[in-house]
Short mmCIF file of C-alpha atoms and ligand atoms in Angstrom, two decimals:
data_model
loop_
_atom_site.label_atom_id
_atom_site.label_comp_id
_atom_site.label_asym_id
_atom_site.label_seq_id
_atom_site.Cartn_x
_atom_site.Cartn_y
_atom_site.Cartn_z
CA UNK G 1173 50.87 68.78 44.40
CA UNK G 1174 51.44 68.33 40.72
CA UNK G 1175 54.71 68.45 38.86
CA UNK G 1176 55.34 71.75 37.17
CA UNK G 1177 56.17 71.94 33.51
CA UNK G 1178 58.81 74.60 33.99
CA UNK G 1179 60.80 73.12 31.12
CA UNK G 1180 57.89 74.07 28.84
CA UNK G 1181 57.68 77.59 30.25
CA UNK G 1182 59.00 80.06 27.76
CA UNK G 1183 59.86 83.70 27.81
CA UNK G 1184 59.57 83.90 24.06
CA UNK G 1185 57.64 83.01 20.97
CA UNK G 1186 58.85 80.64 18.25
CA UNK G 1187 59.71 82.80 15.25
CA UNK G 1188 61.99 82.03 12.32
CA UNK G 1189 63.25 78.84 13.95
CA UNK G 1190 64.28 80.39 17.27
CA UNK G 1191 62.89 81.56 20.59
CA UNK G 1192 62.23 85.30 20.29
CA UNK G 1193 61.71 87.28 23.48
CA UNK G 1194 58.41 88.98 24.20
CA UNK G 1195 58.00 92.24 26.08
CA UNK G 1196 58.19 90.56 29.49
CA UNK G 1197 54.45 90.25 30.19
CA UNK G 1198 53.44 86.66 30.89
CA UNK G 1199 50.38 84.47 31.23
CA UNK G 1200 50.14 81.69 33.83
CA UNK G 1201 49.19 78.20 32.74
CA UNK G 1202 47.04 76.69 35.50
CA UNK G 1203 46.42 73.02 36.24
CA UNK G 1204 42.62 72.73 36.69
CA UNK G 1205 42.99 69.64 38.88
CA UNK G 1206 44.94 71.55 41.53
CA UNK G 1207 44.87 75.26 40.80
CA UNK G 1208 48.68 75.23 40.64
CA UNK G 1209 50.56 77.34 38.09
CA UNK G 1210 52.50 74.78 36.03
CA UNK G 1211 54.19 77.06 33.49
CA UNK G 1212 54.20 80.58 32.07
CA UNK G 1213 54.09 81.80 28.50
CA UNK G 1214 54.58 85.27 27.03
CA UNK G 1215 51.57 87.54 26.52
CA UNK G 1216 52.23 88.43 22.89
CA UNK G 1217 51.58 91.73 21.18
CA UNK G 1218 50.76 92.95 17.69
CA UNK G 1219 54.50 93.63 17.21
CA UNK G 1220 55.23 89.95 17.89
CA UNK G 1221 52.66 89.01 15.27
CA UNK G 1222 54.35 91.40 12.81
CA UNK G 1223 57.67 89.65 13.33
CA UNK G 1224 56.18 86.19 12.91
CA UNK G 1225 54.24 87.16 9.79
CA UNK G 1226 57.39 88.69 8.28
CA UNK G 1227 59.30 85.43 8.94
CA UNK G 1228 56.47 83.38 7.44
CA UNK G 1229 56.32 85.65 4.39
CA UNK G 1230 60.07 85.44 3.84
CA UNK G 1231 60.03 81.63 4.10
CA UNK G 1232 57.04 81.30 1.78
CA UNK G 1233 58.68 81.17 -1.68
CA UNK G 1234 61.26 78.58 -0.67
CA UNK G 1235 58.71 76.28 0.99
CA UNK G 1236 56.25 76.66 -1.90
CA UNK G 1237 59.00 75.69 -4.33
CA UNK G 1238 59.73 72.47 -2.40
CA UNK G 1239 57.75 69.78 -4.21
CA UNK G 1240 54.71 68.09 -2.62
CA UNK G 1241 56.55 64.77 -2.31
CA UNK G 1242 59.33 66.35 -0.29
CA UNK G 1243 56.90 68.31 1.87
CA UNK G 1244 54.97 65.07 2.48
CA UNK G 1245 58.09 63.27 3.62
CA UNK G 1246 58.90 66.10 6.03
CA UNK G 1247 55.34 65.95 7.43
CA UNK G 1248 55.72 62.20 7.92
CA UNK G 1249 58.96 62.90 9.79
CA UNK G 1250 57.04 65.40 11.92
CA UNK G 1251 54.56 62.61 12.75
CA UNK G 1252 57.48 60.41 13.80
CA UNK G 1253 59.02 63.16 15.94
CA UNK G 1254 55.70 63.69 17.71
CA UNK G 1255 55.22 59.97 18.17
CA UNK G 1256 58.59 59.86 19.94
CA UNK G 1257 57.33 62.63 22.26
CA UNK G 1258 54.02 60.87 23.12
CA UNK G 1259 54.54 60.77 26.88
CA UNK G 1260 55.77 64.34 27.15
CA UNK G 1261 52.84 65.62 25.09
CA UNK G 1262 50.34 63.60 27.14
CA UNK G 1263 51.77 64.85 30.45
CA UNK G 1264 51.64 68.45 29.25
CA UNK G 1265 47.99 68.20 28.13
CA UNK G 1266 46.95 66.51 31.37
CA UNK G 1267 48.66 69.24 33.37
CA UNK G 1268 47.27 72.18 31.39
CA UNK G 1269 43.66 71.09 30.78
CA UNK G 1270 43.02 68.07 32.95
CA UNK G 1271 42.53 65.34 30.34
CA UNK G 1272 42.78 61.87 31.91
CA UNK G 1273 46.27 60.56 31.17
CA UNK G 1274 45.06 57.47 29.31
CA UNK G 1275 43.03 59.63 26.91
CA UNK G 1276 45.90 62.09 26.71
CA UNK G 1277 48.28 59.38 25.48
CA UNK G 1278 45.91 57.73 23.03
CA UNK G 1279 43.92 60.74 21.85
CA UNK G 1280 45.55 64.07 22.60
CA UNK G 1281 49.03 62.81 21.70
CA UNK G 1282 48.06 59.96 19.38
CA UNK G 1283 45.47 61.50 17.02
CA UNK G 1284 47.77 64.29 15.78
CA UNK G 1285 50.31 61.68 14.71
CA UNK G 1286 47.62 59.80 12.79
CA UNK G 1287 46.40 63.02 11.17
CA UNK G 1288 49.89 64.15 10.14
CA UNK G 1289 50.67 60.74 8.71
CA UNK G 1290 47.34 60.44 6.87
CA UNK G 1291 47.79 63.95 5.44
CA UNK G 1292 51.30 63.17 4.21
CA UNK G 1293 49.85 60.11 2.51
CA UNK G 1294 47.56 62.28 0.37
CA UNK G 1295 50.37 63.98 -1.56
CA UNK G 1296 50.61 61.39 -4.34
CA UNK G 1297 46.94 61.39 -5.31
CA UNK G 1298 46.19 65.07 -4.78
CA UNK G 1299 45.29 66.92 -8.02
CA UNK G 1300 48.08 69.52 -7.86
CA UNK G 1301 47.42 70.17 -11.57
CA UNK G 1302 44.44 69.22 -13.72
CA UNK G 1303 43.44 69.62 -17.37
CA UNK G 1304 39.95 71.10 -17.73
CA UNK G 1305 39.06 71.80 -21.38
CA UNK G 1306 41.75 74.10 -22.73
CA UNK G 1307 42.93 75.04 -19.22
CA UNK G 1308 45.73 73.87 -17.06
CA UNK G 1309 44.35 74.26 -13.53
CA UNK G 1310 47.07 74.62 -10.92
CA UNK G 1311 46.61 74.44 -7.17
CA UNK G 1312 48.98 76.84 -5.43
CA UNK G 1313 49.49 77.63 -1.74
CA UNK G 1314 47.35 80.47 -0.38
CA UNK G 1315 50.48 81.99 1.21
CA UNK G 1316 50.76 82.87 4.90
CA UNK G 1317 48.16 81.09 7.04
CA UNK G 1318 47.18 82.32 10.51
CA UNK G 1319 45.99 79.43 12.70
CA UNK G 1320 43.97 80.19 15.84
CA UNK G 1321 43.04 77.21 17.99
CA UNK G 1322 41.08 76.21 21.13
CA UNK G 1323 42.13 74.35 24.29
CA UNK G 1324 39.94 71.26 24.18
CA UNK G 1325 42.20 69.07 22.01
CA UNK G 1326 45.13 71.48 21.92
CA UNK G 1327 47.56 69.61 19.68
CA UNK G 1328 44.96 67.86 17.53
CA UNK G 1329 43.23 71.14 16.60
CA UNK G 1330 46.61 72.55 15.56
CA UNK G 1331 47.58 69.49 13.54
CA UNK G 1332 44.35 69.42 11.49
CA UNK G 1333 45.43 72.86 10.25
CA UNK G 1334 49.19 72.75 9.94
CA UNK G 1335 49.56 69.32 8.29
CA UNK G 1336 47.36 70.23 5.28
CA UNK G 1337 48.52 73.87 5.22
CA UNK G 1338 52.18 72.81 5.08
CA UNK G 1339 51.53 70.02 2.59
CA UNK G 1340 49.92 72.57 0.27
CA UNK G 1341 53.03 74.76 0.53
CA UNK G 1342 51.82 77.46 2.93
CA UNK G 1343 53.73 78.92 5.84
CA UNK G 1344 52.02 79.27 9.22
CA UNK G 1345 51.71 81.58 12.22
CA UNK G 1346 49.96 79.76 15.09
CA UNK G 1347 48.27 81.28 18.11
CA UNK G 1348 47.42 78.43 20.48
CA UNK G 1349 44.82 78.84 23.23
CA UNK G 1350 46.31 80.61 26.23
CA UNK G 1351 44.65 78.03 28.47
CA UNK G 1352 46.48 75.09 26.88
CA UNK G 1353 49.58 76.35 25.07
CA UNK G 1354 52.24 73.86 26.18
CA UNK G 1355 52.19 71.42 23.29
CA UNK G 1356 52.86 74.23 20.79
CA UNK G 1357 56.38 74.42 22.15
CA UNK G 1358 56.86 70.65 21.77
CA UNK G 1359 55.43 70.91 18.26
CA UNK G 1360 57.90 73.66 17.33
CA UNK G 1361 60.79 71.49 18.53
CA UNK G 1362 59.44 68.47 16.64
CA UNK G 1363 58.96 70.57 13.48
CA UNK G 1364 62.50 71.81 13.69
CA UNK G 1365 63.87 68.28 14.22
CA UNK G 1366 61.75 67.05 11.29
CA UNK G 1367 63.48 69.47 8.96
CA UNK G 1368 60.77 72.09 8.57
CA UNK G 1369 62.81 75.16 7.60
CA UNK G 1370 63.00 78.24 9.85
CA UNK G 1371 60.08 80.62 9.30
CA UNK G 1372 57.76 77.99 7.81
CA UNK G 1373 56.10 77.32 11.18
CA UNK G 1374 55.90 80.05 13.83
CA UNK G 1375 54.15 80.35 17.19
CA UNK G 1376 52.97 83.56 18.87
CA UNK G 1377 51.49 83.06 22.35
CA UNK G 1378 48.96 85.35 23.93
CA UNK G 1379 45.30 86.24 24.20
CA UNK G 1380 42.76 86.04 21.44
CA UNK G 1381 41.82 89.65 21.84
CA UNK G 1382 45.37 90.87 21.23
CA UNK G 1383 47.30 88.24 19.28
CA UNK G 1384 44.29 86.58 17.62
CA UNK G 1385 42.89 89.86 16.33
CA UNK G 1386 46.33 91.00 15.17
CA UNK G 1387 46.57 87.84 13.06
CA UNK G 1388 43.00 88.11 11.74
CA UNK G 1389 43.48 91.74 10.73
CA UNK G 1390 47.06 91.48 9.42
CA UNK G 1391 47.36 92.67 5.80
CA UNK G 1392 50.09 90.13 5.08
CA UNK G 1393 48.17 87.09 6.36
CA UNK G 1394 46.36 85.51 3.41
CA UNK G 1395 44.13 83.09 5.28
CA UNK G 1396 42.84 82.55 8.78
CA UNK G 1397 42.01 79.03 9.85
CA UNK G 1398 40.09 79.16 13.12
CA UNK G 1399 38.72 76.54 15.47
CA UNK G 1400 36.71 77.73 18.43
CA UNK G 1401 33.36 79.08 19.48
CA UNK G 1402 30.75 80.37 17.04
CA UNK G 1403 30.79 83.71 18.85
CA UNK G 1404 34.53 84.25 18.29
CA UNK G 1405 34.24 82.88 14.74
CA UNK G 1406 31.78 85.67 13.95
CA UNK G 1407 34.14 88.26 15.39
CA UNK G 1408 37.07 86.91 13.35
CA UNK G 1409 34.93 86.99 10.20
CA UNK G 1410 34.32 90.69 10.75
CA UNK G 1411 37.97 91.51 11.52
CA UNK G 1412 39.27 89.45 8.57
CA UNK G 1413 36.82 91.01 6.12
CA UNK G 1414 38.82 94.26 5.95
CA UNK G 1415 41.50 92.45 3.95
CA UNK G 1416 39.16 89.88 2.28
CA UNK G 1417 41.03 86.93 3.74
CA UNK G 1418 40.29 83.33 3.02
CA UNK G 1419 38.57 81.97 6.13
CA UNK G 1420 38.22 78.45 7.46
CA UNK G 1421 35.92 78.25 10.47
CA UNK G 1422 35.42 75.18 12.65
CA UNK G 1423 32.92 76.31 15.26
CA UNK G 1424 30.57 74.97 17.90
CA UNK G 1425 28.19 72.05 17.83
CA UNK G 1426 25.20 70.48 19.55
CA UNK G 1427 25.23 67.08 17.98
CA UNK G 1428 22.14 64.90 17.97
CA UNK G 1429 22.28 61.18 18.38
CA UNK G 1430 19.15 59.54 16.94
CA UNK G 1431 18.28 56.14 18.34
CA UNK G 1432 15.84 54.43 15.95
CA UNK G 1433 13.31 51.81 16.98
CA UNK G 1434 15.39 49.04 15.41
CA UNK G 1435 18.63 50.03 17.22
CA UNK G 1436 20.66 47.71 19.43
CA UNK G 1437 19.94 49.63 22.63
CA UNK G 1438 22.81 48.26 24.72
CA UNK G 1439 25.25 49.29 22.04
CA UNK G 1440 23.60 52.70 21.57
CA UNK G 1441 23.64 53.47 25.30
CA UNK G 1442 27.28 52.49 25.78
CA UNK G 1443 28.49 54.35 22.69
CA UNK G 1444 26.47 57.42 23.62
CA UNK G 1445 28.08 57.83 27.03
CA UNK G 1446 31.54 57.04 25.68
CA UNK G 1447 31.10 59.80 23.11
CA UNK G 1448 29.19 62.41 25.11
CA UNK G 1449 31.51 62.24 28.11
CA UNK G 1450 34.91 61.71 26.48
CA UNK G 1451 37.28 64.56 27.33
CA UNK G 1452 34.69 65.65 29.90
CA UNK G 1453 32.26 66.45 27.07
CA UNK G 1454 34.65 69.17 25.93
CA UNK G 1455 34.45 68.17 22.29
CA UNK G 1456 32.80 70.15 19.51
CA UNK G 1457 31.28 66.98 18.08
CA UNK G 1458 30.06 65.48 21.38
CA UNK G 1459 26.67 63.78 21.02
CA UNK G 1460 25.06 66.01 23.62
CA UNK G 1461 21.44 65.28 22.62
CA UNK G 1462 20.15 61.71 22.61
CA UNK G 1463 16.88 61.48 20.69
CA UNK G 1464 14.88 58.38 21.61
CA UNK G 1465 11.44 57.00 20.69
CA UNK G 1466 9.00 58.25 23.34
CA UNK G 1467 7.77 54.67 23.85
CA UNK G 1468 11.30 53.53 24.80
CA UNK G 1469 12.34 56.65 26.75
CA UNK G 1470 12.06 55.30 30.29
CA UNK G 1471 13.73 52.01 29.43
CA UNK G 1472 16.66 53.80 27.75
CA UNK G 1473 17.03 56.21 30.67
CA UNK G 1474 17.23 53.26 33.09
CA UNK G 1475 19.97 51.74 30.94
CA UNK G 1476 21.87 55.05 30.87
CA UNK G 1477 21.69 55.38 34.65
CA UNK G 1478 23.23 51.93 35.04
CA UNK G 1479 25.93 52.51 32.41
CA UNK G 1480 26.83 55.90 33.94
CA UNK G 1481 28.08 54.17 37.11
CA UNK G 1482 31.23 53.11 35.23
CA UNK G 1483 32.30 56.74 34.77
CA UNK G 1484 34.64 57.60 37.61
CA UNK G 1485 35.68 61.19 38.19
CA UNK G 1486 39.06 61.83 39.70
CA UNK G 1487 42.73 62.70 39.46
CA UNK G 1488 43.57 62.89 35.76
CA UNK G 1489 47.07 61.52 36.35
CA UNK G 1490 45.54 58.24 37.58
CA UNK G 1491 45.34 55.73 34.71
CA UNK G 1492 41.97 54.44 35.95
CA UNK G 1493 40.29 57.87 35.75
CA UNK G 1494 37.78 58.30 32.93
CA UNK G 1495 36.77 61.89 33.73
CA UNK G 1496 39.19 64.48 35.05
CA UNK G 1497 38.35 68.07 35.96
CA UNK G 1498 36.99 70.49 33.38
CA UNK G 1499 39.70 72.53 31.67
CA UNK G 1500 39.40 75.62 33.89
CA UNK G 1501 37.40 77.24 36.68
CA UNK G 1502 35.72 79.41 34.05
CA UNK G 1503 34.56 76.30 32.26
CA UNK G 1504 33.34 74.84 35.58
CA UNK G 1505 31.13 77.87 36.25
CA UNK G 1506 29.73 77.76 32.75
CA UNK G 1507 28.85 74.06 32.84
CA UNK G 1508 27.54 74.24 36.41
CA UNK G 1509 25.32 77.13 35.34
CA UNK G 1510 23.82 75.03 32.55
CA UNK G 1511 23.11 72.16 34.97
CA UNK G 1512 21.27 74.57 37.27
CA UNK G 1513 19.43 75.99 34.28
CA UNK G 1514 18.29 72.52 33.19
CA UNK G 1515 16.79 71.88 36.61
CA UNK G 1516 15.13 75.32 36.69
CA UNK G 1517 13.64 74.72 33.25
CA UNK G 1518 12.03 71.47 34.37
CA UNK G 1519 14.23 68.76 32.86
CA UNK G 1520 14.40 65.55 34.94
CA UNK G 1521 17.81 65.18 36.57
CA UNK G 1522 18.59 61.44 36.63
CA UNK G 1523 22.38 61.35 37.04
CA UNK G 1524 24.83 63.91 38.48
CA UNK G 1525 23.86 67.49 39.27
CA UNK G 1526 25.36 70.85 40.15
CA UNK G 1527 27.99 71.75 42.74
CA UNK G 1528 31.41 70.54 43.80
CA UNK G 1529 32.13 66.84 44.29
CA UNK G 1530 32.96 65.95 47.93
CA UNK G 1531 36.69 65.23 48.24
CA UNK G 1532 37.42 66.94 44.91
CA UNK G 1533 36.60 70.54 45.87
CA UNK G 1534 40.16 71.67 45.11
CA UNK G 1535 39.80 71.30 41.34
CA UNK G 1536 37.37 72.07 38.52
CA UNK G 1537 35.59 68.75 38.95
CA UNK G 1538 31.98 68.40 37.90
CA UNK G 1539 29.59 65.46 38.02
CA UNK G 1540 28.79 63.83 34.69
CA UNK G 1541 25.11 64.60 34.34
CA UNK G 1542 22.10 63.19 32.51
CA UNK G 1543 18.78 64.98 32.05
CA UNK G 1544 15.75 63.02 30.87
CA UNK G 1545 12.53 64.21 29.23
CA UNK G 1546 14.27 67.34 27.99
CA UNK G 1547 12.24 69.87 26.00
CA UNK G 1548 14.03 70.12 22.61
CA UNK G 1549 13.54 73.90 22.58
CA UNK G 1550 14.94 74.48 26.08
CA UNK G 1551 18.28 76.21 26.69
CA UNK G 1552 20.18 73.03 27.64
CA UNK G 1553 18.96 71.35 24.43
CA UNK G 1554 19.83 74.27 22.16
CA UNK G 1555 23.09 75.77 23.47
CA UNK G 1556 26.53 74.22 23.43
CA UNK G 1557 27.41 73.30 27.04
CA UNK G 1558 30.88 71.85 26.39
CA UNK G 1559 30.77 69.62 29.44
CA UNK G 1560 29.65 66.11 30.43
CA UNK G 1561 25.92 66.90 30.28
CA UNK G 1562 23.68 64.61 28.22
CA UNK G 1563 20.09 65.54 27.36
CA UNK G 1564 17.68 62.71 26.53
CA UNK G 1565 14.87 63.97 24.32
CA UNK G 1566 11.81 61.84 23.45
CA UNK G 1567 10.40 61.94 19.90
CA UNK G 1568 7.05 60.79 18.49
CA UNK G 1569 8.06 59.55 15.04
CA UNK G 1570 11.01 59.80 12.68
CA UNK G 1571 9.97 63.04 11.04
CA UNK G 1572 9.80 64.54 14.51
CA UNK G 1573 13.25 63.14 15.35
CA UNK G 1574 14.78 64.66 12.22
CA UNK G 1575 13.07 67.98 12.90
CA UNK G 1576 14.49 68.07 16.46
CA UNK G 1577 17.95 67.03 15.26
CA UNK G 1578 17.99 69.90 12.74
CA UNK G 1579 16.49 72.47 15.12
CA UNK G 1580 19.64 74.12 16.51
CA UNK G 1581 21.83 76.82 14.94
CA UNK G 1582 24.57 74.18 14.69
CA UNK G 1583 25.27 71.47 12.12
CA UNK G 1584 28.55 69.80 12.96
CA UNK G 1585 28.02 66.12 13.73
CA UNK G 1586 25.28 63.59 14.31
CA UNK G 1587 24.94 59.93 15.10
CA UNK G 1588 22.29 57.40 14.16
CA UNK G 1589 21.73 53.99 15.73
CA UNK G 1590 19.51 51.53 13.85
CA UNK G 1591 19.47 48.94 11.09
CA UNK G 1592 22.20 49.97 8.59
CA UNK G 1593 20.09 51.03 5.57
CA UNK G 1594 17.48 52.62 7.80
CA UNK G 1595 20.16 54.62 9.64
CA UNK G 1596 21.67 55.75 6.32
CA UNK G 1597 18.26 57.04 5.10
CA UNK G 1598 18.00 59.13 8.26
CA UNK G 1599 21.63 60.33 7.91
CA UNK G 1600 20.79 61.82 4.51
CA UNK G 1601 18.14 64.02 6.11
CA UNK G 1602 20.45 65.62 8.68
CA UNK G 1603 21.96 69.06 8.04
CA UNK G 1604 25.42 68.25 9.42
CA UNK G 1605 28.95 67.70 8.13
CA UNK G 1606 29.52 64.24 9.60
CA UNK G 1607 27.25 61.38 10.67
CA UNK G 1608 28.35 58.30 12.61
CA UNK G 1609 26.24 55.20 12.03
CA UNK G 1610 26.11 52.67 14.88
CA UNK G 1611 29.27 53.96 16.55
CA UNK G 1612 31.46 53.72 13.44
CA UNK G 1613 35.07 54.74 13.96
CA UNK G 1614 36.65 58.12 13.28
CA UNK G 1615 38.22 58.53 9.84
CA UNK G 1616 41.21 60.93 9.68
CA UNK G 1617 40.84 61.46 5.90
CA UNK G 1618 37.08 62.14 5.86
CA UNK G 1619 36.10 65.81 5.46
CA UNK G 1620 35.31 67.33 8.86
CA UNK G 1621 33.34 70.54 9.36
CA UNK G 1622 29.98 72.10 9.83
CA UNK G 1623 26.77 73.17 8.18
CA UNK G 1624 25.00 76.32 9.41
CA UNK G 1625 26.68 78.15 12.33
CA UNK G 1626 29.10 75.29 12.97
CA UNK G 1627 31.36 76.92 10.44
CA UNK G 1628 32.40 76.84 6.83
CA UNK G 1629 34.98 74.87 4.98
CA UNK G 1630 36.29 71.43 5.85
CA UNK G 1631 39.36 70.05 7.56
CA UNK G 1632 41.14 66.72 7.07
CA UNK G 1633 41.66 64.54 4.07
CA UNK G 1634 41.68 65.81 0.51
CA UNK G 1635 39.02 68.44 1.26
CA UNK G 1636 41.20 69.73 4.08
CA UNK G 1637 44.17 70.19 1.77
CA UNK G 1638 42.00 71.91 -0.88
CA UNK G 1639 41.06 74.52 1.73
CA UNK G 1640 44.65 75.68 1.86
CA UNK G 1641 45.08 76.13 -1.90
CA UNK G 1642 44.34 78.81 -4.45
CA UNK G 1643 43.18 77.77 -7.94
CA UNK G 1644 44.91 79.18 -11.00
CA UNK G 1645 43.48 78.42 -14.44
CA UNK G 1646 45.86 78.88 -17.36
CA UNK G 1647 44.12 78.82 -20.76
CA UNK G 1648 46.17 77.59 -23.69
P1 NAP M 456 37.13 80.36 21.87
O1 NAP M 456 36.91 81.07 23.12
O2 NAP M 456 36.34 80.70 20.67
O3 NAP M 456 38.69 80.50 21.55
C1 NAP M 456 39.31 79.86 20.47
C2 NAP M 456 40.59 80.60 20.11
O4 NAP M 456 40.27 81.89 19.62
C3 NAP M 456 41.52 80.81 21.30
O5 NAP M 456 42.84 80.70 20.87
C4 NAP M 456 41.16 82.21 21.70
O6 NAP M 456 42.17 82.88 22.43
C5 NAP M 456 40.96 82.87 20.35
N1 NAP M 456 40.20 84.11 20.39
C6 NAP M 456 39.34 84.55 21.34
N2 NAP M 456 38.85 85.76 21.02
C7 NAP M 456 39.42 86.11 19.84
C8 NAP M 456 39.31 87.25 18.99
N3 NAP M 456 38.52 88.28 19.30
N4 NAP M 456 40.04 87.29 17.85
C9 NAP M 456 40.84 86.25 17.53
N5 NAP M 456 40.99 85.15 18.29
C10 NAP M 456 40.27 85.07 19.43
O7 NAP M 456 36.93 78.79 22.05
P2 NAP M 456 37.47 77.90 23.24
O8 NAP M 456 36.71 78.26 24.46
O9 NAP M 456 38.93 77.95 23.26
O10 NAP M 456 37.05 76.45 22.70
C11 NAP M 456 35.75 75.94 22.81
C12 NAP M 456 34.95 76.18 21.54
O11 NAP M 456 35.64 75.66 20.41
C13 NAP M 456 33.62 75.48 21.53
O12 NAP M 456 32.63 76.34 21.05
C14 NAP M 456 33.83 74.33 20.56
O13 NAP M 456 32.67 73.84 19.95
C15 NAP M 456 34.75 74.91 19.59
N6 NAP M 456 35.46 73.84 18.86
C16 NAP M 456 35.13 73.58 17.56
C17 NAP M 456 35.75 72.55 16.89
C18 NAP M 456 35.43 72.22 15.45
O14 NAP M 456 36.23 71.56 14.82
N7 NAP M 456 34.31 72.64 14.91
C19 NAP M 456 36.72 71.80 17.54
C20 NAP M 456 37.02 72.09 18.87
C21 NAP M 456 36.38 73.13 19.51
P3 NAP M 456 42.32 82.75 24.03
O15 NAP M 456 43.61 82.04 24.17
O16 NAP M 456 42.37 84.14 24.55
O17 NAP M 456 41.16 81.98 24.55
MG1 MG M 457 38.37 80.72 25.61
#
């Protein structure tokens, strides 16, 4: 039995500062730890999107005319309102997608506050106007932004869009993932309490196929900011092209983690598992491929096997749990299929494996898994698994390591462990948007985004705000 989140169930969308009824069709929100329905949301339609876009359009001139300093102070108030709702947000995320409660409090509920606050702090320094030769260059809002987001960090993925979009003076129509929509309602309440005017931030619930495509194709939406799979990103690019929309795409990843011969191995092993298995590996930047010198492969694998014992799988509401269930049964089948594929393709299974976990058959629980001696060209080394599955890949020399790291269609993140200057030289050779040296900490104002098929554009920090602006050059 899990508590329901009936109070977060809604029969309507959030449009123009109020709950607006849908047509009566609903979508169940399922707890992956139990299979219980914990809430329902409306299954939106294109007509609902029309209403939300009209509200966002009507609110646009007023919000754009509010100065950046005032918008920044409202966004800081939004951060404070969310901070006050930390426990409610964490409980909702744990119920809808199974994140362990400790991670839900610190990460799922905590990061968005940090991002909103850091974004508000950019307003003073941002070049809203600039003199270039005989031009006055003005940065203006793009207009109405459609935000389409995934379920893996449901509130965080929304915040990395709406904080910069709102700071830049845009209005927003959000479609959260149908799998994990509950925090959007809490966000709408927090936005309202923070003083964000009606119509500036709107939410339309529903499926990607219906509501997402209606947003991407809408003639009155000026920009689509999407986070999700590369496959859906390609589809949105096609749909949005009919109206030549601005597009921001944050797509999949298959991040490589290069362990150099001068790395502190204990540190590298511990940081690798902490990263690759956080949120059940359901993170676009998860270091899913660990590239190790062939001469140290067996030693590193032994260390991983020992370190893996600390990762307990269990009830996500238990504060001691490090890995909860995957976010859905669909996700379970997908990840389980990749584990079976790894075995079939000849990778050495050293931790975990396929199938249900005894005693936890009632939920979407999967074993955290490590494959050793993985062929860098095999399916499990090339495709995004989005689960707690780590592939250890031996390399011969550094050129080989860099070649393997750059060999997927993705280019989101990477990590390098080694002596500082050495690691930095390797970082420069990687075709990715972010590199973490020796487990360095996350920076909420560093540009985040991908090379290659991991997307285009950047979120967070100054680069993230620039994404949501148009440039106007006035010659005089
Ligand atoms: P997804 O299936 O691509 O869905 C993402 C969002 O797009 C959902 O809201 C989805 O709606 C919607 N959507 C689906 N089809 C659509 C269509 N035809 N038109 C418009 N919208 C559509 O991704 P996911 O399974 O939720 O999330 C996992 C993926 O996200 C992974 O590939 C991961 O790497 C990626 N991701 C990337 C980043 C990054 O910053 N680069 C961060 C996190 C996750 P539904 O509600 O119907 O699903
Ligand atoms: Mg999906």
